[in-house]
């Protein structure tokens, strides 16, 4: 059964981390309490792609290609390529927001369920499609991860043309971020009336990424994540997106999962691997995502990462599909949406979530 975006899905933490944090609410979907073991996932019989909410065009492309018989990973990569090449998406590829020096550094990884092989690149500069380079690492080397200059040289060997990834829009957002950063440097912030609304709105977002998890009609699973990473990061900072098990993971016999949001939380908890392991243990995708979020909550101890009620004060989302075609998005904070495309076409649906923004 597939669920349309009109269906509200909610999950509130109930046990374990919840108790530790002082929360005792039972898991919920819509206004109804979830029965023990009940999962809030949608279900699709044919090919299906799930993604972060910025991936509506990506899931449509991926599902269409799988429907035409293409391998799930090739289809998922073609899907995210549409977003990597979009200069208006400031979270990935061309137009992705740069590091603190104004240089765009991209992270990406792919994982192919049928062969259980992965490839990744980190801190890759000047290449619009890091996911394609990650896939070449997977297919043509004995390695999993290439970084920095080595990754760039590797891409050039395969004919990728280096180009500036900074667009006029991303340059203006970065410049404004520098100007308003500190009262203790020589930059002077512009008067409020001179700041473009878009620049003001986007500069305070910290993160953004695209992940696609795909399941073919034959039940094969694959996934890809691609990102410009944390906005205005320290040069050389690598997030979760190119780290197998952290930002994405799939097991062809079980399921696929990937993430967007605070990468450091995924790096410290190997969240995508854990989500697949929860599915192996019998949880459906929605419950698997919620269990991982509870674990992150329990492991988040730093006071500056917690709100005044002890809840993780950052965004973290998972996109999951299992071998049977059940799928879900799961978010630390709701309401939140994810993108999905199956035989019913592309749409956004609501994530289950632990905490609700007031
Ligand atoms: N997870 C990404 C990172 O930490 C950022 C994001 O998804 O927004 O690099």
CSV table of C-alpha atoms and ligand atoms in Angstrom, one decimal:
chain,number,residue,atom,x,y,z
A,1,UNK,CA,0.0,0.0,0.0
A,2,UNK,CA,1.4,3.4,-0.9
A,3,UNK,CA,0.5,6.4,1.2
A,4,UNK,CA,-0.2,9.8,-0.2
A,5,UNK,CA,1.2,13.0,1.2
A,6,UNK,CA,-2.1,13.8,2.8
A,7,UNK,CA,-1.5,11.0,5.4
A,8,UNK,CA,0.1,12.4,8.5
A,9,UNK,CA,2.7,10.2,10.2
A,10,UNK,CA,4.0,11.1,13.6
A,11,UNK,CA,6.3,9.3,16.0
A,12,UNK,CA,7.2,10.4,19.5
A,13,UNK,CA,9.8,8.8,21.5
A,14,UNK,CA,8.6,6.5,24.3
A,15,UNK,CA,11.3,4.5,26.0
A,16,UNK,CA,15.1,4.3,26.5
A,17,UNK,CA,16.6,7.6,25.4
A,18,UNK,CA,13.1,9.1,25.9
A,19,UNK,CA,13.0,8.1,29.5
A,20,UNK,CA,16.6,9.3,30.0
A,21,UNK,CA,15.6,12.6,28.5
A,22,UNK,CA,12.4,12.8,30.6
A,23,UNK,CA,9.9,12.0,27.8
A,24,UNK,CA,7.3,9.3,28.2
A,25,UNK,CA,5.1,9.7,25.1
A,26,UNK,CA,4.0,6.6,23.2
A,27,UNK,CA,4.9,6.3,19.5
A,28,UNK,CA,2.1,7.8,17.3
A,29,UNK,CA,1.0,8.0,13.7
A,30,UNK,CA,-1.4,10.8,12.9
A,31,UNK,CA,-3.7,11.0,16.0
A,32,UNK,CA,-3.6,7.3,16.6
A,33,UNK,CA,-1.2,5.4,19.0
A,34,UNK,CA,0.9,2.8,17.2
A,35,UNK,CA,0.3,-0.7,18.4
A,36,UNK,CA,3.4,-2.6,19.6
A,37,UNK,CA,5.4,-3.7,16.5
A,38,UNK,CA,3.3,-1.6,14.1
A,39,UNK,CA,5.3,0.3,11.6
A,40,UNK,CA,4.2,3.5,9.9
A,41,UNK,CA,5.9,2.7,6.5
A,42,UNK,CA,4.4,3.0,3.1
A,43,UNK,CA,4.6,-0.1,0.9
A,44,UNK,CA,5.4,-0.4,-2.8
A,45,UNK,CA,5.4,-3.5,-4.9
A,46,UNK,CA,7.3,-2.2,-7.9
A,47,UNK,CA,10.4,-0.1,-8.2
A,48,UNK,CA,10.7,2.7,-5.7
A,49,UNK,CA,13.0,5.6,-4.9
A,50,UNK,CA,13.0,7.6,-1.6
A,51,UNK,CA,15.0,10.8,-1.1
A,52,UNK,CA,15.4,13.9,0.9
A,53,UNK,CA,12.6,16.5,0.2
A,54,UNK,CA,14.8,18.3,-2.4
A,55,UNK,CA,14.9,15.1,-4.4
A,56,UNK,CA,11.5,15.1,-6.1
A,57,UNK,CA,13.0,15.3,-9.6
A,58,UNK,CA,15.6,12.8,-8.5
A,59,UNK,CA,13.2,10.1,-7.4
A,60,UNK,CA,11.1,10.6,-10.5
A,61,UNK,CA,14.2,10.1,-12.7
A,62,UNK,CA,15.4,7.1,-10.7
A,63,UNK,CA,12.0,5.3,-10.6
A,64,UNK,CA,11.5,5.9,-14.3
A,65,UNK,CA,14.9,4.4,-15.1
A,66,UNK,CA,14.3,1.4,-12.9
A,67,UNK,CA,10.9,0.9,-14.5
A,68,UNK,CA,12.7,0.8,-17.9
A,69,UNK,CA,15.0,-1.9,-16.5
A,70,UNK,CA,18.0,0.1,-15.4
A,71,UNK,CA,20.1,-1.0,-12.4
A,72,UNK,CA,19.0,0.6,-9.2
A,73,UNK,CA,22.3,2.3,-8.5
A,74,UNK,CA,22.7,3.7,-12.0
A,75,UNK,CA,19.1,5.0,-11.8
A,76,UNK,CA,19.7,6.6,-8.4
A,77,UNK,CA,22.9,8.3,-9.6
A,78,UNK,CA,21.1,9.6,-12.6
A,79,UNK,CA,18.5,10.9,-10.2
A,80,UNK,CA,20.9,12.9,-8.0
A,81,UNK,CA,22.8,14.1,-11.1
A,82,UNK,CA,19.8,16.4,-11.9
A,83,UNK,CA,20.2,18.1,-8.5
A,84,UNK,CA,24.0,18.2,-8.7
A,85,UNK,CA,23.7,20.2,-11.9
A,86,UNK,CA,21.0,22.5,-10.6
A,87,UNK,CA,22.6,25.9,-9.8
A,88,UNK,CA,19.6,26.8,-7.6
A,89,UNK,CA,20.1,24.0,-5.1
A,90,UNK,CA,22.7,25.4,-2.7
A,91,UNK,CA,23.4,22.1,-0.9
A,92,UNK,CA,25.1,20.1,-3.6
A,93,UNK,CA,27.2,20.2,-6.8
A,94,UNK,CA,27.1,23.4,-8.9
A,95,UNK,CA,26.0,26.2,-6.6
A,96,UNK,CA,26.6,24.3,-3.4
A,97,UNK,CA,27.7,26.6,-0.5
A,98,UNK,CA,31.4,26.8,-0.1
A,99,UNK,CA,33.8,26.3,2.9
A,100,UNK,CA,34.8,29.3,5.0
A,101,UNK,CA,37.4,30.3,2.4
A,102,UNK,CA,34.8,30.4,-0.4
A,103,UNK,CA,35.8,27.1,-2.0
A,104,UNK,CA,33.2,24.4,-2.8
A,105,UNK,CA,34.3,21.0,-1.4
A,106,UNK,CA,32.0,18.1,-2.3
A,107,UNK,CA,31.4,14.7,-0.6
A,108,UNK,CA,29.6,11.8,-2.2
A,109,UNK,CA,29.3,8.0,-1.9
A,110,UNK,CA,27.5,5.2,-3.7
A,111,UNK,CA,26.6,1.7,-2.6
A,112,UNK,CA,25.5,-1.1,-4.9
A,113,UNK,CA,23.4,-3.8,-3.1
A,114,UNK,CA,23.8,-6.8,-5.5
A,115,UNK,CA,27.7,-6.6,-5.3
A,116,UNK,CA,27.9,-5.0,-1.9
A,117,UNK,CA,30.5,-2.7,-3.3
A,118,UNK,CA,30.9,1.0,-2.5
A,119,UNK,CA,32.8,4.0,-3.8
A,120,UNK,CA,33.2,7.5,-2.4
A,121,UNK,CA,35.0,10.9,-2.8
A,122,UNK,CA,35.6,13.5,-0.1
A,123,UNK,CA,36.7,17.2,-0.3
A,124,UNK,CA,36.5,17.0,-4.1
A,125,UNK,CA,36.7,20.4,-5.7
A,126,UNK,CA,35.7,21.7,-9.2
A,127,UNK,CA,33.6,18.7,-10.3
A,128,UNK,CA,29.9,19.1,-10.7
A,129,UNK,CA,29.1,15.4,-10.4
A,130,UNK,CA,30.9,13.8,-7.4
A,131,UNK,CA,28.5,10.9,-7.4
A,132,UNK,CA,29.7,9.8,-10.8
A,133,UNK,CA,33.3,10.0,-9.6
A,134,UNK,CA,32.4,8.0,-6.5
A,135,UNK,CA,30.8,5.4,-8.8
A,136,UNK,CA,34.0,5.2,-10.8
A,137,UNK,CA,36.0,4.6,-7.6
A,138,UNK,CA,33.6,1.7,-7.0
A,139,UNK,CA,33.7,0.2,-10.4
A,140,UNK,CA,37.3,0.8,-11.5
A,141,UNK,CA,39.5,0.6,-8.4
A,142,UNK,CA,40.1,-1.7,-5.4
A,143,UNK,CA,39.4,1.2,-3.1
A,144,UNK,CA,36.4,2.7,-1.5
A,145,UNK,CA,37.3,6.4,-0.7
A,146,UNK,CA,39.5,8.9,-2.5
A,147,UNK,CA,39.9,12.4,-1.1
A,148,UNK,CA,41.0,15.9,-2.1
A,149,UNK,CA,43.6,16.4,-4.8
A,150,UNK,CA,43.8,12.6,-5.4
A,151,UNK,CA,40.1,12.5,-6.1
A,152,UNK,CA,40.3,15.5,-8.4
A,153,UNK,CA,43.2,13.9,-10.4
A,154,UNK,CA,41.3,10.7,-10.6
A,155,UNK,CA,38.2,12.5,-12.0
A,156,UNK,CA,40.4,14.3,-14.5
A,157,UNK,CA,41.8,11.0,-15.7
A,158,UNK,CA,38.2,10.0,-16.6
A,159,UNK,CA,37.7,13.3,-18.6
A,160,UNK,CA,35.7,15.3,-16.0
A,161,UNK,CA,36.2,19.0,-16.8
A,162,UNK,CA,37.1,21.0,-13.7
A,163,UNK,CA,35.1,24.2,-13.4
A,164,UNK,CA,34.2,26.8,-10.7
A,165,UNK,CA,31.3,25.6,-8.7
A,166,UNK,CA,30.6,28.9,-7.0
A,167,UNK,CA,27.6,30.6,-8.6
A,168,UNK,CA,26.7,34.3,-8.2
A,169,UNK,CA,24.0,33.3,-5.6
A,170,UNK,CA,26.3,31.0,-3.5
A,171,UNK,CA,29.1,33.7,-3.6
A,172,UNK,CA,26.7,36.4,-2.3
A,173,UNK,CA,25.5,34.1,0.5
A,174,UNK,CA,29.0,33.2,1.5
A,175,UNK,CA,30.1,36.9,1.4
A,176,UNK,CA,27.2,38.0,3.6
A,177,UNK,CA,28.1,35.2,6.0
A,178,UNK,CA,31.7,36.5,6.2
A,179,UNK,CA,30.5,40.1,6.7
A,180,UNK,CA,28.1,39.3,9.5
A,181,UNK,CA,30.3,36.7,11.3
A,182,UNK,CA,32.0,38.7,14.0
A,183,UNK,CA,32.3,42.1,15.7
A,184,UNK,CA,36.0,41.4,16.1
A,185,UNK,CA,37.1,41.4,12.5
A,186,UNK,CA,37.3,44.1,9.9
A,187,UNK,CA,34.2,43.2,7.9
A,188,UNK,CA,31.2,45.4,8.2
A,189,UNK,CA,27.7,43.8,7.7
A,190,UNK,CA,25.5,45.6,5.2
A,191,UNK,CA,22.5,47.6,6.4
A,192,UNK,CA,19.5,45.3,6.8
A,193,UNK,CA,17.6,47.0,3.9
A,194,UNK,CA,20.5,46.1,1.6
A,195,UNK,CA,20.4,42.3,2.3
A,196,UNK,CA,18.5,40.3,-0.2
A,197,UNK,CA,15.7,38.3,1.5
A,198,UNK,CA,17.0,35.1,-0.1
A,199,UNK,CA,20.5,35.7,1.2
A,200,UNK,CA,19.3,36.5,4.7
A,201,UNK,CA,17.0,33.4,4.7
A,202,UNK,CA,19.6,30.9,3.4
A,203,UNK,CA,22.7,32.0,5.3
A,204,UNK,CA,21.3,30.7,8.6
A,205,UNK,CA,20.7,27.2,7.3
A,206,UNK,CA,23.6,25.1,8.2
A,207,UNK,CA,23.1,21.9,6.2
A,208,UNK,CA,21.6,20.3,3.1
A,209,UNK,CA,22.3,17.3,1.0
A,210,UNK,CA,20.5,14.8,-1.3
A,211,UNK,CA,20.3,11.1,-0.6
A,212,UNK,CA,18.4,8.6,-2.8
A,213,UNK,CA,17.8,5.0,-1.7
A,214,UNK,CA,16.3,2.8,-4.5
A,215,UNK,CA,14.7,-0.6,-4.8
A,216,UNK,CA,14.2,-2.1,-8.3
A,217,UNK,CA,11.1,-4.1,-9.2
A,218,UNK,CA,13.3,-7.2,-8.8
A,219,UNK,CA,14.0,-6.2,-5.2
A,220,UNK,CA,17.7,-5.1,-5.7
A,221,UNK,CA,18.7,-2.2,-3.4
A,222,UNK,CA,21.2,0.6,-3.9
A,223,UNK,CA,21.9,4.1,-2.6
A,224,UNK,CA,23.8,7.4,-3.2
A,225,UNK,CA,24.4,10.5,-1.2
A,226,UNK,CA,25.9,13.7,-2.6
A,227,UNK,CA,26.5,17.1,-0.9
A,228,UNK,CA,28.6,20.3,-0.5
A,229,UNK,CA,28.5,19.5,3.3
A,230,UNK,CA,28.2,21.8,6.2
A,231,UNK,CA,27.8,25.4,5.1
A,232,UNK,CA,31.0,27.5,5.5
A,233,UNK,CA,32.9,24.5,7.0
A,234,UNK,CA,36.5,24.4,8.0
A,235,UNK,CA,38.4,23.5,4.8
A,236,UNK,CA,39.0,19.8,4.7
A,237,UNK,CA,36.1,19.0,7.0
A,238,UNK,CA,34.5,15.7,5.8
A,239,UNK,CA,31.0,14.9,6.9
A,240,UNK,CA,29.0,11.6,7.0
A,241,UNK,CA,27.9,11.6,3.3
A,242,UNK,CA,31.0,9.9,1.9
A,243,UNK,CA,31.4,7.5,4.8
A,244,UNK,CA,29.8,4.1,4.2
A,245,UNK,CA,27.7,3.1,7.3
A,246,UNK,CA,27.3,6.7,8.4
A,247,UNK,CA,25.7,8.8,5.6
A,248,UNK,CA,24.4,5.7,3.7
A,249,UNK,CA,24.3,2.0,3.7
A,250,UNK,CA,22.5,-0.9,2.0
A,251,UNK,CA,22.4,-4.6,2.4
A,252,UNK,CA,20.8,-6.3,-0.6
A,253,UNK,CA,19.0,-8.8,1.5
A,254,UNK,CA,17.6,-6.3,4.0
A,255,UNK,CA,17.2,-2.7,3.1
A,256,UNK,CA,18.8,0.6,2.3
A,257,UNK,CA,19.1,3.8,4.4
A,258,UNK,CA,20.7,7.2,4.1
A,259,UNK,CA,20.7,10.5,5.8
A,260,UNK,CA,20.8,14.3,5.7
A,261,UNK,CA,21.4,16.7,8.6
A,262,UNK,CA,24.1,16.9,11.2
A,263,UNK,CA,26.8,14.6,9.8
A,264,UNK,CA,28.8,14.5,13.0
A,265,UNK,CA,25.9,12.6,14.7
A,266,UNK,CA,25.9,10.0,12.0
A,267,UNK,CA,29.7,9.7,12.1
A,268,UNK,CA,29.6,9.0,15.9
A,269,UNK,CA,26.7,6.5,15.7
A,270,UNK,CA,27.1,4.9,12.3
A,271,UNK,CA,23.5,5.6,11.8
A,272,UNK,CA,22.8,4.3,8.3
A,273,UNK,CA,24.4,1.0,9.1
A,274,UNK,CA,22.4,0.8,12.3
A,275,UNK,CA,19.2,1.6,10.6
A,276,UNK,CA,19.7,-1.3,8.2
A,277,UNK,CA,20.6,-3.6,11.1
A,278,UNK,CA,17.4,-2.6,12.9
A,279,UNK,CA,15.5,-3.6,9.7
A,280,UNK,CA,17.5,-6.9,9.7
A,281,UNK,CA,16.3,-7.5,13.3
A,282,UNK,CA,12.7,-7.2,12.1
A,283,UNK,CA,11.7,-3.5,12.4
A,284,UNK,CA,10.0,-1.8,9.5
A,285,UNK,CA,11.7,1.3,7.9
A,286,UNK,CA,9.8,3.9,10.0
A,287,UNK,CA,10.5,2.1,13.3
A,288,UNK,CA,14.2,1.5,12.3
A,289,UNK,CA,14.6,5.2,11.6
A,290,UNK,CA,13.0,6.2,14.9
A,291,UNK,CA,15.2,3.8,16.9
A,292,UNK,CA,18.3,5.3,15.4
A,293,UNK,CA,17.1,8.8,16.3
A,294,UNK,CA,16.5,7.6,19.8
A,295,UNK,CA,20.0,6.3,20.0
A,296,UNK,CA,21.4,9.6,18.7
A,297,UNK,CA,19.3,11.4,21.3
A,298,UNK,CA,20.7,9.2,24.1
A,299,UNK,CA,24.3,9.8,22.9
A,300,UNK,CA,24.0,13.5,22.6
A,301,UNK,CA,25.6,14.9,25.8
A,302,UNK,CA,27.1,18.2,24.8
A,303,UNK,CA,25.1,21.0,26.4
A,304,UNK,CA,25.4,23.3,23.3
A,305,UNK,CA,23.7,20.6,21.2
A,306,UNK,CA,20.7,20.3,23.5
A,307,UNK,CA,17.7,22.6,23.8
A,308,UNK,CA,16.4,23.7,27.2
A,309,UNK,CA,14.4,20.5,27.5
A,310,UNK,CA,17.4,18.3,26.8
A,311,UNK,CA,16.4,17.4,23.2
A,312,UNK,CA,19.0,17.4,20.4
A,313,UNK,CA,18.9,20.9,18.9
A,314,UNK,CA,19.8,19.9,15.4
A,315,UNK,CA,18.2,18.4,12.3
A,316,UNK,CA,18.7,14.8,11.3
A,317,UNK,CA,16.7,12.7,8.8
A,318,UNK,CA,16.7,9.2,7.4
A,319,UNK,CA,15.3,7.8,4.2
A,320,UNK,CA,14.7,4.1,4.2
A,321,UNK,CA,13.4,1.3,2.0
A,322,UNK,CA,13.4,-2.4,2.8
A,323,UNK,CA,13.7,-5.5,0.7
A,324,UNK,CA,9.9,-5.9,0.6
A,325,UNK,CA,9.4,-2.3,-0.7
A,326,UNK,CA,8.3,-0.7,2.5
A,327,UNK,CA,9.6,2.8,2.9
A,328,UNK,CA,9.7,5.8,5.2
A,329,UNK,CA,11.3,9.1,6.1
A,330,UNK,CA,12.2,9.6,9.8
A,331,UNK,CA,13.2,12.9,11.3
A,332,UNK,CA,14.5,14.2,14.6
A,333,UNK,CA,12.1,17.1,14.3
A,334,UNK,CA,8.8,17.4,12.7
A,335,UNK,CA,6.7,18.1,10.8
A,336,UNK,CA,9.1,17.2,8.0
A,337,UNK,CA,8.8,15.7,4.5
A,338,UNK,CA,10.6,13.3,2.2
A,339,UNK,CA,10.3,12.6,-1.5
A,340,UNK,CA,9.2,9.2,-2.9
A,341,UNK,CA,8.3,7.9,-6.4
A,342,UNK,CA,6.8,4.5,-7.2
A,343,UNK,CA,4.1,3.3,-9.6
A,344,UNK,CA,1.9,6.1,-8.1
A,345,UNK,CA,4.3,8.8,-9.3
A,346,UNK,CA,6.5,11.4,-7.5
A,347,UNK,CA,5.3,13.1,-4.4
A,348,UNK,CA,6.3,14.2,-0.9
A,349,UNK,CA,5.1,12.4,2.2
A,350,UNK,CA,5.4,13.2,5.9
A,351,UNK,CA,8.2,11.8,7.9
A,352,UNK,CA,7.7,10.1,11.3
A,353,UNK,CA,9.5,12.1,13.9
A,354,UNK,CA,10.6,12.2,17.5
A,355,UNK,CA,10.0,15.8,18.5
A,356,UNK,CA,7.6,18.4,17.3
A,357,UNK,CA,8.7,22.0,16.7
A,358,UNK,CA,6.4,24.4,18.6
B,1,LIG,N1,25.1,15.5,6.4
B,1,LIG,C1,25.8,16.5,5.7
B,1,LIG,C2,27.1,16.8,6.3
B,1,LIG,O1,27.2,16.7,7.5
B,1,LIG,C3,25.0,17.8,5.6
B,1,LIG,C4,23.5,17.7,5.4
B,1,LIG,O2,23.0,16.6,5.1
B,1,LIG,O3,22.9,18.7,5.4
B,1,LIG,O4,28.0,17.1,5.6
